[in-house]
Amino acid sequence: MAETNESQNRETVDRVMPSTFAPQFESSRLPLSSKLQRPVVYATGDLFRLTSASTEEVADKDGSQVPRAVYHVQILNSKNLDPGTVLTIKVKGQESNLTKEQNLTLLQGKAVLVVAFDDIRLWQVGNNEGLSADAMRVLNLNPAQAMSRAPQGLIHKTEEK
Protein backbone atom coordinates (compact mmCIF):
# COMPACT_ATOMS: atom_id res chain seq x y z
CA MET A 1 0.00 0.00 0.00
CA ALA A 2 2.84 2.39 0.84
CA GLU A 3 4.45 1.68 -2.54
CA THR A 4 1.19 2.55 -4.31
CA ASN A 5 0.92 5.92 -2.49
CA GLU A 6 4.58 6.68 -3.20
CA SER A 7 4.19 5.94 -6.92
CA GLN A 8 0.99 8.05 -7.06
CA ASN A 9 2.77 10.95 -5.33
CA ARG A 10 5.72 10.64 -7.72
CA GLU A 11 3.30 10.60 -10.68
CA THR A 12 1.50 13.69 -9.35
CA VAL A 13 4.79 15.57 -9.05
CA ASP A 14 5.74 14.46 -12.57
CA ARG A 15 2.47 15.87 -13.93
CA VAL A 16 2.73 19.23 -12.19
CA MET A 17 6.45 19.96 -12.48
CA PRO A 18 8.06 20.05 -15.94
CA SER A 19 10.60 17.30 -16.38
CA THR A 20 14.18 18.28 -17.08
CA PHE A 21 14.81 14.99 -18.89
CA ALA A 22 11.98 14.81 -21.40
CA PRO A 23 9.89 17.29 -23.38
CA GLN A 24 6.68 15.59 -22.19
CA PHE A 25 5.64 14.54 -18.73
CA GLU A 26 2.16 13.14 -19.25
CA SER A 27 1.02 10.11 -17.35
CA SER A 28 0.13 7.12 -19.49
CA ARG A 29 -2.46 6.02 -16.93
CA LEU A 30 -4.09 9.47 -16.57
CA PRO A 31 -3.72 11.15 -19.96
CA LEU A 32 -6.62 13.61 -19.61
CA SER A 33 -5.81 14.62 -16.05
CA SER A 34 -2.16 15.16 -16.88
CA LYS A 35 -3.07 17.42 -19.84
CA LEU A 36 -5.34 19.46 -17.56
CA GLN A 37 -2.70 19.71 -14.82
CA ARG A 38 0.06 21.17 -16.98
CA PRO A 39 1.31 24.64 -16.03
CA VAL A 40 -0.81 27.40 -17.60
CA VAL A 41 2.13 28.56 -19.73
CA TYR A 42 1.76 25.38 -21.82
CA ALA A 43 -1.71 26.53 -22.88
CA THR A 44 -1.03 30.25 -23.27
CA GLY A 45 2.52 30.19 -24.61
CA ASP A 46 5.12 32.36 -22.96
CA LEU A 47 5.34 35.45 -25.20
CA PHE A 48 2.61 38.07 -25.62
CA ARG A 49 1.96 41.33 -27.46
CA LEU A 50 0.97 44.00 -24.94
CA THR A 51 -2.08 45.97 -26.09
CA SER A 52 -2.80 48.06 -22.98
CA ALA A 53 -1.98 48.36 -19.31
CA SER A 54 -3.63 50.02 -16.34
CA THR A 55 -3.60 50.02 -12.56
CA GLU A 56 -6.63 49.39 -10.38
CA GLU A 57 -7.07 49.56 -6.63
CA VAL A 58 -8.55 46.51 -4.91
CA ALA A 59 -9.46 45.89 -1.29
CA ASP A 60 -7.18 43.44 0.49
CA LYS A 61 -8.40 40.95 3.11
CA ASP A 62 -7.74 43.47 5.88
CA GLY A 63 -9.66 46.22 4.03
CA SER A 64 -6.63 48.23 2.88
CA GLN A 65 -6.34 49.30 -0.77
CA VAL A 66 -3.71 47.44 -2.81
CA PRO A 67 -2.65 48.31 -6.38
CA ARG A 68 -3.07 45.70 -9.10
CA ALA A 69 -1.55 45.99 -12.57
CA VAL A 70 -3.90 44.88 -15.34
CA TYR A 71 -2.30 43.90 -18.65
CA HIS A 72 -4.30 43.17 -21.81
CA VAL A 73 -2.23 40.98 -24.12
CA GLN A 74 -2.48 38.94 -27.29
CA ILE A 75 -1.03 35.44 -27.49
CA LEU A 76 1.93 35.12 -29.86
CA ASN A 77 3.35 31.60 -29.52
CA SER A 78 0.82 29.18 -28.06
CA LYS A 79 0.44 25.73 -29.58
CA ASN A 80 -3.05 25.40 -28.10
CA LEU A 81 -4.70 28.80 -28.59
CA ASP A 82 -4.92 30.89 -31.76
CA PRO A 83 -2.41 33.72 -32.21
CA GLY A 84 -4.04 36.99 -31.30
CA THR A 85 -6.30 35.50 -28.62
CA VAL A 86 -6.84 38.31 -26.10
CA LEU A 87 -6.12 37.63 -22.43
CA THR A 88 -6.09 39.78 -19.31
CA ILE A 89 -3.32 39.05 -16.82
CA LYS A 90 -3.27 40.76 -13.43
CA VAL A 91 -0.31 41.32 -11.12
CA LYS A 92 -1.40 42.03 -7.55
CA GLY A 93 0.66 44.36 -5.39
CA GLN A 94 2.22 46.22 -8.32
CA GLU A 95 1.35 49.21 -10.43
CA SER A 96 1.45 49.06 -14.21
CA ASN A 97 4.94 49.34 -15.73
CA LEU A 98 3.63 51.70 -18.43
CA THR A 99 3.07 55.41 -18.17
CA LYS A 100 -0.06 57.01 -19.65
CA GLU A 101 2.04 58.24 -22.59
CA GLN A 102 3.43 54.76 -23.31
CA ASN A 103 -0.06 53.30 -23.08
CA LEU A 104 -1.32 55.90 -25.54
CA THR A 105 1.43 55.03 -28.05
CA LEU A 106 0.41 51.36 -27.76
CA LEU A 107 -3.23 52.19 -28.38
CA GLN A 108 -2.31 54.34 -31.39
CA GLY A 109 -0.20 51.53 -32.85
CA LYS A 110 3.01 53.58 -32.75
CA ALA A 111 4.76 51.00 -30.55
CA VAL A 112 4.62 47.22 -30.28
CA LEU A 113 5.86 45.58 -27.09
CA VAL A 114 6.49 41.86 -26.60
CA VAL A 115 6.25 40.82 -22.96
CA ALA A 116 6.64 37.76 -20.75
CA PHE A 117 5.14 37.04 -17.34
CA ASP A 118 6.64 35.28 -14.33
CA ASP A 119 4.64 32.35 -12.94
CA ILE A 120 1.30 32.67 -14.76
CA ARG A 121 -1.50 31.06 -12.76
CA LEU A 122 -5.13 30.29 -13.59
CA TRP A 123 -7.85 30.86 -10.99
CA GLN A 124 -11.46 29.76 -11.17
CA VAL A 125 -14.41 30.79 -9.03
CA GLY A 126 -17.75 29.39 -10.14
CA ASN A 127 -18.13 30.16 -13.84
CA ASN A 128 -15.39 32.80 -13.86
CA GLU A 129 -11.71 32.33 -14.55
CA GLY A 130 -8.75 34.65 -14.78
CA LEU A 131 -4.99 34.80 -15.00
CA SER A 132 -2.56 36.24 -12.50
CA ALA A 133 1.23 36.46 -12.48
CA ASP A 134 4.06 37.57 -10.24
CA ALA A 135 5.60 40.11 -12.63
CA MET A 136 5.66 41.36 -16.23
CA ARG A 137 8.80 42.02 -18.30
CA VAL A 138 9.22 43.79 -21.63
CA LEU A 139 11.47 41.82 -23.98
CA ASN A 140 13.63 43.10 -26.81
CA LEU A 141 11.77 41.10 -29.50
CA ASN A 142 9.35 42.00 -32.25
CA PRO A 143 6.11 40.03 -32.72
CA ALA A 144 7.47 38.13 -35.76
CA GLN A 145 10.44 36.89 -33.73
CA ALA A 146 8.15 35.93 -30.86
CA MET A 147 5.74 34.04 -33.12
CA SER A 148 8.58 32.06 -34.69
CA ARG A 149 9.71 30.76 -31.30
CA ALA A 150 8.19 27.56 -30.02
CA PRO A 151 6.90 27.92 -26.47
CA GLN A 152 9.61 26.85 -24.07
CA GLY A 153 7.11 25.58 -21.52
CA LEU A 154 8.94 27.61 -18.95
CA ILE A 155 8.91 31.37 -18.80
CA HIS A 156 11.92 33.19 -20.26
CA LYS A 157 13.84 34.38 -17.21
CA THR A 158 16.43 36.37 -19.15
CA GLU A 159 15.75 39.25 -21.46
CA GLU A 160 16.27 38.34 -25.11
CA LYS A 161 18.42 40.61 -27.27
PDB file of C-alpha atoms in Angstrom:
ATOM      1  CA  MET A   1       0.000   0.000   0.000  1.00  0.00           C
ATOM      2  CA  ALA A   2       2.840   2.394   0.835  1.00  0.00           C
ATOM      3  CA  GLU A   3       4.448   1.676  -2.538  1.00  0.00           C
ATOM      4  CA  THR A   4       1.186   2.555  -4.309  1.00  0.00           C
ATOM      5  CA  ASN A   5       0.919   5.919  -2.492  1.00  0.00           C
ATOM      6  CA  GLU A   6       4.576   6.680  -3.198  1.00  0.00           C
ATOM      7  CA  SER A   7       4.189   5.939  -6.922  1.00  0.00           C
ATOM      8  CA  GLN A   8       0.993   8.048  -7.055  1.00  0.00           C
ATOM      9  CA  ASN A   9       2.766  10.948  -5.326  1.00  0.00           C
ATOM     10  CA  ARG A  10       5.719  10.640  -7.722  1.00  0.00           C
ATOM     11  CA  GLU A  11       3.305  10.596 -10.677  1.00  0.00           C
ATOM     12  CA  THR A  12       1.500  13.690  -9.354  1.00  0.00           C
ATOM     13  CA  VAL A  13       4.795  15.568  -9.053  1.00  0.00           C
ATOM     14  CA  ASP A  14       5.743  14.463 -12.571  1.00  0.00           C
ATOM     15  CA  ARG A  15       2.475  15.868 -13.931  1.00  0.00           C
ATOM     16  CA  VAL A  16       2.731  19.233 -12.186  1.00  0.00           C
ATOM     17  CA  MET A  17       6.447  19.957 -12.485  1.00  0.00           C
ATOM     18  CA  PRO A  18       8.060  20.050 -15.939  1.00  0.00           C
ATOM     19  CA  SER A  19      10.599  17.300 -16.383  1.00  0.00           C
ATOM     20  CA  THR A  20      14.184  18.280 -17.082  1.00  0.00           C
ATOM     21  CA  PHE A  21      14.810  14.992 -18.888  1.00  0.00           C
ATOM     22  CA  ALA A  22      11.982  14.809 -21.396  1.00  0.00           C
ATOM     23  CA  PRO A  23       9.889  17.289 -23.379  1.00  0.00           C
ATOM     24  CA  GLN A  24       6.680  15.589 -22.191  1.00  0.00           C
ATOM     25  CA  PHE A  25       5.639  14.540 -18.731  1.00  0.00           C
ATOM     26  CA  GLU A  26       2.156  13.137 -19.248  1.00  0.00           C
ATOM     27  CA  SER A  27       1.017  10.109 -17.346  1.00  0.00           C
ATOM     28  CA  SER A  28       0.132   7.117 -19.495  1.00  0.00           C
ATOM     29  CA  ARG A  29      -2.459   6.022 -16.927  1.00  0.00           C
ATOM     30  CA  LEU A  30      -4.090   9.466 -16.573  1.00  0.00           C
ATOM     31  CA  PRO A  31      -3.717  11.148 -19.963  1.00  0.00           C
ATOM     32  CA  LEU A  32      -6.622  13.613 -19.612  1.00  0.00           C
ATOM     33  CA  SER A  33      -5.808  14.618 -16.051  1.00  0.00           C
ATOM     34  CA  SER A  34      -2.163  15.163 -16.881  1.00  0.00           C
ATOM     35  CA  LYS A  35      -3.073  17.420 -19.836  1.00  0.00           C
ATOM     36  CA  LEU A  36      -5.339  19.463 -17.560  1.00  0.00           C
ATOM     37  CA  GLN A  37      -2.699  19.714 -14.820  1.00  0.00           C
ATOM     38  CA  ARG A  38       0.060  21.166 -16.977  1.00  0.00           C
ATOM     39  CA  PRO A  39       1.310  24.635 -16.030  1.00  0.00           C
ATOM     40  CA  VAL A  40      -0.812  27.395 -17.602  1.00  0.00           C
ATOM     41  CA  VAL A  41       2.128  28.564 -19.730  1.00  0.00           C
ATOM     42  CA  TYR A  42       1.765  25.385 -21.816  1.00  0.00           C
ATOM     43  CA  ALA A  43      -1.712  26.529 -22.883  1.00  0.00           C
ATOM     44  CA  THR A  44      -1.027  30.251 -23.274  1.00  0.00           C
ATOM     45  CA  GLY A  45       2.522  30.189 -24.610  1.00  0.00           C
ATOM     46  CA  ASP A  46       5.122  32.364 -22.964  1.00  0.00           C
ATOM     47  CA  LEU A  47       5.336  35.449 -25.201  1.00  0.00           C
ATOM     48  CA  PHE A  48       2.612  38.069 -25.617  1.00  0.00           C
ATOM     49  CA  ARG A  49       1.956  41.328 -27.457  1.00  0.00           C
ATOM     50  CA  LEU A  50       0.974  44.004 -24.942  1.00  0.00           C
ATOM     51  CA  THR A  51      -2.082  45.967 -26.094  1.00  0.00           C
ATOM     52  CA  SER A  52      -2.795  48.064 -22.982  1.00  0.00           C
ATOM     53  CA  ALA A  53      -1.984  48.359 -19.310  1.00  0.00           C
ATOM     54  CA  SER A  54      -3.626  50.016 -16.342  1.00  0.00           C
ATOM     55  CA  THR A  55      -3.602  50.017 -12.555  1.00  0.00           C
ATOM     56  CA  GLU A  56      -6.629  49.387 -10.382  1.00  0.00           C
ATOM     57  CA  GLU A  57      -7.069  49.558  -6.626  1.00  0.00           C
ATOM     58  CA  VAL A  58      -8.553  46.509  -4.909  1.00  0.00           C
ATOM     59  CA  ALA A  59      -9.459  45.891  -1.288  1.00  0.00           C
ATOM     60  CA  ASP A  60      -7.176  43.445   0.491  1.00  0.00           C
ATOM     61  CA  LYS A  61      -8.397  40.949   3.111  1.00  0.00           C
ATOM     62  CA  ASP A  62      -7.740  43.474   5.884  1.00  0.00           C
ATOM     63  CA  GLY A  63      -9.661  46.218   4.031  1.00  0.00           C
ATOM     64  CA  SER A  64      -6.630  48.234   2.882  1.00  0.00           C
ATOM     65  CA  GLN A  65      -6.338  49.301  -0.765  1.00  0.00           C
ATOM     66  CA  VAL A  66      -3.709  47.441  -2.810  1.00  0.00           C
ATOM     67  CA  PRO A  67      -2.648  48.306  -6.378  1.00  0.00           C
ATOM     68  CA  ARG A  68      -3.072  45.703  -9.105  1.00  0.00           C
ATOM     69  CA  ALA A  69      -1.547  45.994 -12.571  1.00  0.00           C
ATOM     70  CA  VAL A  70      -3.904  44.881 -15.340  1.00  0.00           C
ATOM     71  CA  TYR A  71      -2.304  43.900 -18.648  1.00  0.00           C
ATOM     72  CA  HIS A  72      -4.302  43.168 -21.807  1.00  0.00           C
ATOM     73  CA  VAL A  73      -2.233  40.980 -24.120  1.00  0.00           C
ATOM     74  CA  GLN A  74      -2.484  38.941 -27.295  1.00  0.00           C
ATOM     75  CA  ILE A  75      -1.032  35.438 -27.486  1.00  0.00           C
ATOM     76  CA  LEU A  76       1.934  35.121 -29.864  1.00  0.00           C
ATOM     77  CA  ASN A  77       3.347  31.603 -29.520  1.00  0.00           C
ATOM     78  CA  SER A  78       0.820  29.177 -28.061  1.00  0.00           C
ATOM     79  CA  LYS A  79       0.442  25.731 -29.582  1.00  0.00           C
ATOM     80  CA  ASN A  80      -3.053  25.401 -28.102  1.00  0.00           C
ATOM     81  CA  LEU A  81      -4.701  28.802 -28.594  1.00  0.00           C
ATOM     82  CA  ASP A  82      -4.924  30.888 -31.762  1.00  0.00           C
ATOM     83  CA  PRO A  83      -2.406  33.716 -32.211  1.00  0.00           C
ATOM     84  CA  GLY A  84      -4.037  36.993 -31.296  1.00  0.00           C
ATOM     85  CA  THR A  85      -6.295  35.505 -28.623  1.00  0.00           C
ATOM     86  CA  VAL A  86      -6.841  38.306 -26.100  1.00  0.00           C
ATOM     87  CA  LEU A  87      -6.117  37.634 -22.427  1.00  0.00           C
ATOM     88  CA  THR A  88      -6.091  39.775 -19.312  1.00  0.00           C
ATOM     89  CA  ILE A  89      -3.319  39.054 -16.823  1.00  0.00           C
ATOM     90  CA  LYS A  90      -3.272  40.763 -13.430  1.00  0.00           C
ATOM     91  CA  VAL A  91      -0.312  41.323 -11.115  1.00  0.00           C
ATOM     92  CA  LYS A  92      -1.401  42.032  -7.546  1.00  0.00           C
ATOM     93  CA  GLY A  93       0.657  44.360  -5.390  1.00  0.00           C
ATOM     94  CA  GLN A  94       2.221  46.216  -8.321  1.00  0.00           C
ATOM     95  CA  GLU A  95       1.349  49.207 -10.428  1.00  0.00           C
ATOM     96  CA  SER A  96       1.446  49.065 -14.215  1.00  0.00           C
ATOM     97  CA  ASN A  97       4.938  49.335 -15.725  1.00  0.00           C
ATOM     98  CA  LEU A  98       3.629  51.696 -18.430  1.00  0.00           C
ATOM     99  CA  THR A  99       3.066  55.412 -18.167  1.00  0.00           C
ATOM    100  CA  LYS A 100      -0.058  57.006 -19.655  1.00  0.00           C
ATOM    101  CA  GLU A 101       2.042  58.242 -22.592  1.00  0.00           C
ATOM    102  CA  GLN A 102       3.432  54.760 -23.310  1.00  0.00           C
ATOM    103  CA  ASN A 103      -0.063  53.297 -23.075  1.00  0.00           C
ATOM    104  CA  LEU A 104      -1.321  55.901 -25.543  1.00  0.00           C
ATOM    105  CA  THR A 105       1.428  55.027 -28.053  1.00  0.00           C
ATOM    106  CA  LEU A 106       0.408  51.355 -27.760  1.00  0.00           C
ATOM    107  CA  LEU A 107      -3.231  52.190 -28.381  1.00  0.00           C
ATOM    108  CA  GLN A 108      -2.315  54.340 -31.386  1.00  0.00           C
ATOM    109  CA  GLY A 109      -0.199  51.534 -32.846  1.00  0.00           C
ATOM    110  CA  LYS A 110       3.008  53.578 -32.754  1.00  0.00           C
ATOM    111  CA  ALA A 111       4.758  51.000 -30.555  1.00  0.00           C
ATOM    112  CA  VAL A 112       4.620  47.221 -30.279  1.00  0.00           C
ATOM    113  CA  LEU A 113       5.861  45.576 -27.092  1.00  0.00           C
ATOM    114  CA  VAL A 114       6.493  41.858 -26.598  1.00  0.00           C
ATOM    115  CA  VAL A 115       6.247  40.823 -22.960  1.00  0.00           C
ATOM    116  CA  ALA A 116       6.636  37.756 -20.746  1.00  0.00           C
ATOM    117  CA  PHE A 117       5.139  37.044 -17.335  1.00  0.00           C
ATOM    118  CA  ASP A 118       6.642  35.281 -14.328  1.00  0.00           C
ATOM    119  CA  ASP A 119       4.640  32.348 -12.943  1.00  0.00           C
ATOM    120  CA  ILE A 120       1.296  32.668 -14.765  1.00  0.00           C
ATOM    121  CA  ARG A 121      -1.503  31.056 -12.765  1.00  0.00           C
ATOM    122  CA  LEU A 122      -5.130  30.294 -13.586  1.00  0.00           C
ATOM    123  CA  TRP A 123      -7.845  30.858 -10.986  1.00  0.00           C
ATOM    124  CA  GLN A 124     -11.461  29.755 -11.172  1.00  0.00           C
ATOM    125  CA  VAL A 125     -14.412  30.793  -9.031  1.00  0.00           C
ATOM    126  CA  GLY A 126     -17.748  29.391 -10.137  1.00  0.00           C
ATOM    127  CA  ASN A 127     -18.128  30.161 -13.845  1.00  0.00           C
ATOM    128  CA  ASN A 128     -15.393  32.804 -13.856  1.00  0.00           C
ATOM    129  CA  GLU A 129     -11.712  32.330 -14.546  1.00  0.00           C
ATOM    130  CA  GLY A 130      -8.754  34.647 -14.781  1.00  0.00           C
ATOM    131  CA  LEU A 131      -4.995  34.798 -14.996  1.00  0.00           C
ATOM    132  CA  SER A 132      -2.557  36.244 -12.500  1.00  0.00           C
ATOM    133  CA  ALA A 133       1.228  36.463 -12.485  1.00  0.00           C
ATOM    134  CA  ASP A 134       4.064  37.574 -10.242  1.00  0.00           C
ATOM    135  CA  ALA A 135       5.596  40.114 -12.633  1.00  0.00           C
ATOM    136  CA  MET A 136       5.657  41.356 -16.235  1.00  0.00           C
ATOM    137  CA  ARG A 137       8.797  42.018 -18.298  1.00  0.00           C
ATOM    138  CA  VAL A 138       9.218  43.795 -21.627  1.00  0.00           C
ATOM    139  CA  LEU A 139      11.469  41.820 -23.983  1.00  0.00           C
ATOM    140  CA  ASN A 140      13.627  43.097 -26.812  1.00  0.00           C
ATOM    141  CA  LEU A 141      11.773  41.104 -29.497  1.00  0.00           C
ATOM    142  CA  ASN A 142       9.354  42.004 -32.251  1.00  0.00           C
ATOM    143  CA  PRO A 143       6.107  40.029 -32.722  1.00  0.00           C
ATOM    144  CA  ALA A 144       7.467  38.129 -35.764  1.00  0.00           C
ATOM    145  CA  GLN A 145      10.443  36.891 -33.732  1.00  0.00           C
ATOM    146  CA  ALA A 146       8.150  35.931 -30.856  1.00  0.00           C
ATOM    147  CA  MET A 147       5.740  34.044 -33.122  1.00  0.00           C
ATOM    148  CA  SER A 148       8.581  32.062 -34.692  1.00  0.00           C
ATOM    149  CA  ARG A 149       9.714  30.758 -31.298  1.00  0.00           C
ATOM    150  CA  ALA A 150       8.188  27.559 -30.021  1.00  0.00           C
ATOM    151  CA  PRO A 151       6.903  27.919 -26.472  1.00  0.00           C
ATOM    152  CA  GLN A 152       9.606  26.850 -24.069  1.00  0.00           C
ATOM    153  CA  GLY A 153       7.110  25.577 -21.517  1.00  0.00           C
ATOM    154  CA  LEU A 154       8.943  27.611 -18.946  1.00  0.00           C
ATOM    155  CA  ILE A 155       8.905  31.370 -18.802  1.00  0.00           C
ATOM    156  CA  HIS A 156      11.916  33.192 -20.264  1.00  0.00           C
ATOM    157  CA  LYS A 157      13.835  34.381 -17.209  1.00  0.00           C
ATOM    158  CA  THR A 158      16.428  36.366 -19.146  1.00  0.00           C
ATOM    159  CA  GLU A 159      15.746  39.255 -21.464  1.00  0.00           C
ATOM    160  CA  GLU A 160      16.266  38.337 -25.111  1.00  0.00           C
ATOM    161  CA  LYS A 161      18.419  40.610 -27.274  1.00  0.00           C
TER     162      LYS A 161
END
